[in-house]
Coordinates of C-alpha atoms in Angstrom, one line a residue:
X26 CA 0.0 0.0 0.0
X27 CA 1.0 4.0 -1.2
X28 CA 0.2 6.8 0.5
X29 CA 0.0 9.6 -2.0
X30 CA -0.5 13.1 -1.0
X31 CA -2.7 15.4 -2.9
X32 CA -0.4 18.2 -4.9
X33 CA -1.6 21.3 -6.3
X34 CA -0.5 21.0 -10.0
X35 CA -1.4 24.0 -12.2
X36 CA -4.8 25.0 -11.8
X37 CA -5.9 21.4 -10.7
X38 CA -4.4 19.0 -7.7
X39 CA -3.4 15.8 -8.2
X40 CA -0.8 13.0 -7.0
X41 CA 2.3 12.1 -8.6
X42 CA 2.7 7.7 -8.5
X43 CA 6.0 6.5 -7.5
X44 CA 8.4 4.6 -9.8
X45 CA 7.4 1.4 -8.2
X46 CA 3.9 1.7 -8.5
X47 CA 4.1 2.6 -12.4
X48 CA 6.3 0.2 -12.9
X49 CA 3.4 -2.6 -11.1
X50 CA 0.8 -0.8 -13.6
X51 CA 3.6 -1.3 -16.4
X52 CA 3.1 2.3 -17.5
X53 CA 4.7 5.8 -18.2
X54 CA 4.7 9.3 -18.9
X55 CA 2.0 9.7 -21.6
X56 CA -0.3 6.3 -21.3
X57 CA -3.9 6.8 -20.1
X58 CA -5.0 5.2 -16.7
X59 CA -8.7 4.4 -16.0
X60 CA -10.2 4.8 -12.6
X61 CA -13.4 2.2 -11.9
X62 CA -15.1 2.1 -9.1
X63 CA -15.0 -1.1 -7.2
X64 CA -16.7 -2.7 -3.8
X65 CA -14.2 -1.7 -1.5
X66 CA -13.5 1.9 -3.2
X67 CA -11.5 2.8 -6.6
X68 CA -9.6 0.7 -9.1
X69 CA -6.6 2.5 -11.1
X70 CA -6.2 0.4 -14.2
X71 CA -4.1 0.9 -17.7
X72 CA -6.6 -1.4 -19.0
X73 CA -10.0 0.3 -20.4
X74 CA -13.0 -1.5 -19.1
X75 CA -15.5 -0.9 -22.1
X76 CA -12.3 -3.0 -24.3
X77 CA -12.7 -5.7 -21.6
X78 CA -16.1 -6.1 -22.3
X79 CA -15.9 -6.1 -25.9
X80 CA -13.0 -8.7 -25.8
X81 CA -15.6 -10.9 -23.4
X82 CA -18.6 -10.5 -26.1
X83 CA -16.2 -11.7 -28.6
X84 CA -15.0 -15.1 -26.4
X85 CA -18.7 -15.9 -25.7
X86 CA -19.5 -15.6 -29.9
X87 CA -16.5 -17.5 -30.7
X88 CA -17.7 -20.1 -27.8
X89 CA -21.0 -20.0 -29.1
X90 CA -20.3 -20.6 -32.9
X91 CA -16.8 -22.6 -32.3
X92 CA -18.1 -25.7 -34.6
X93 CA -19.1 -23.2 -37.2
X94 CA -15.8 -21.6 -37.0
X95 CA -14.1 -25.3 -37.4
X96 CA -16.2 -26.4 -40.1
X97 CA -15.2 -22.5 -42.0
X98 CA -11.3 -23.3 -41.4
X99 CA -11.4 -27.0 -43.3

């Protein structure tokens, strides 16, 4: 666990991540970071959630039609 402090940047506030913690996300200056809610509070996540969802929709089509697929790759 991080304790960040809230920093006046600009105009806004924000807080800066430490190296550790981008390097855990696997990101860096630039890249896009989605914040979710979740159960317990907020989720900070380099991976967009509406993607996610698309990418399940596809598995459960491909699931659904797999012997159609097979019979299309003969």
């Amino acid at each position: 666990m991080s304790a960040l402090k809230i920093t006046q940047i600009g105009n806004s506030v924000g807080v800066i991540l430490p190296k550790e913690v981008l390097a855990r996300l696997k990101v860096e200056k630039g890249d896009v970071l989605y914040l979710t809610e979740a159960a317990n509070g907020v989720t900070l996540t380099p991976y967009d959630p509406a993607v996610e969802a698309q990418i399940e929709a596809g598995r459960e089509f491909m699931r659904e039609y797999r012997d159609t697929f097979h019979q299309l790759a003969k």
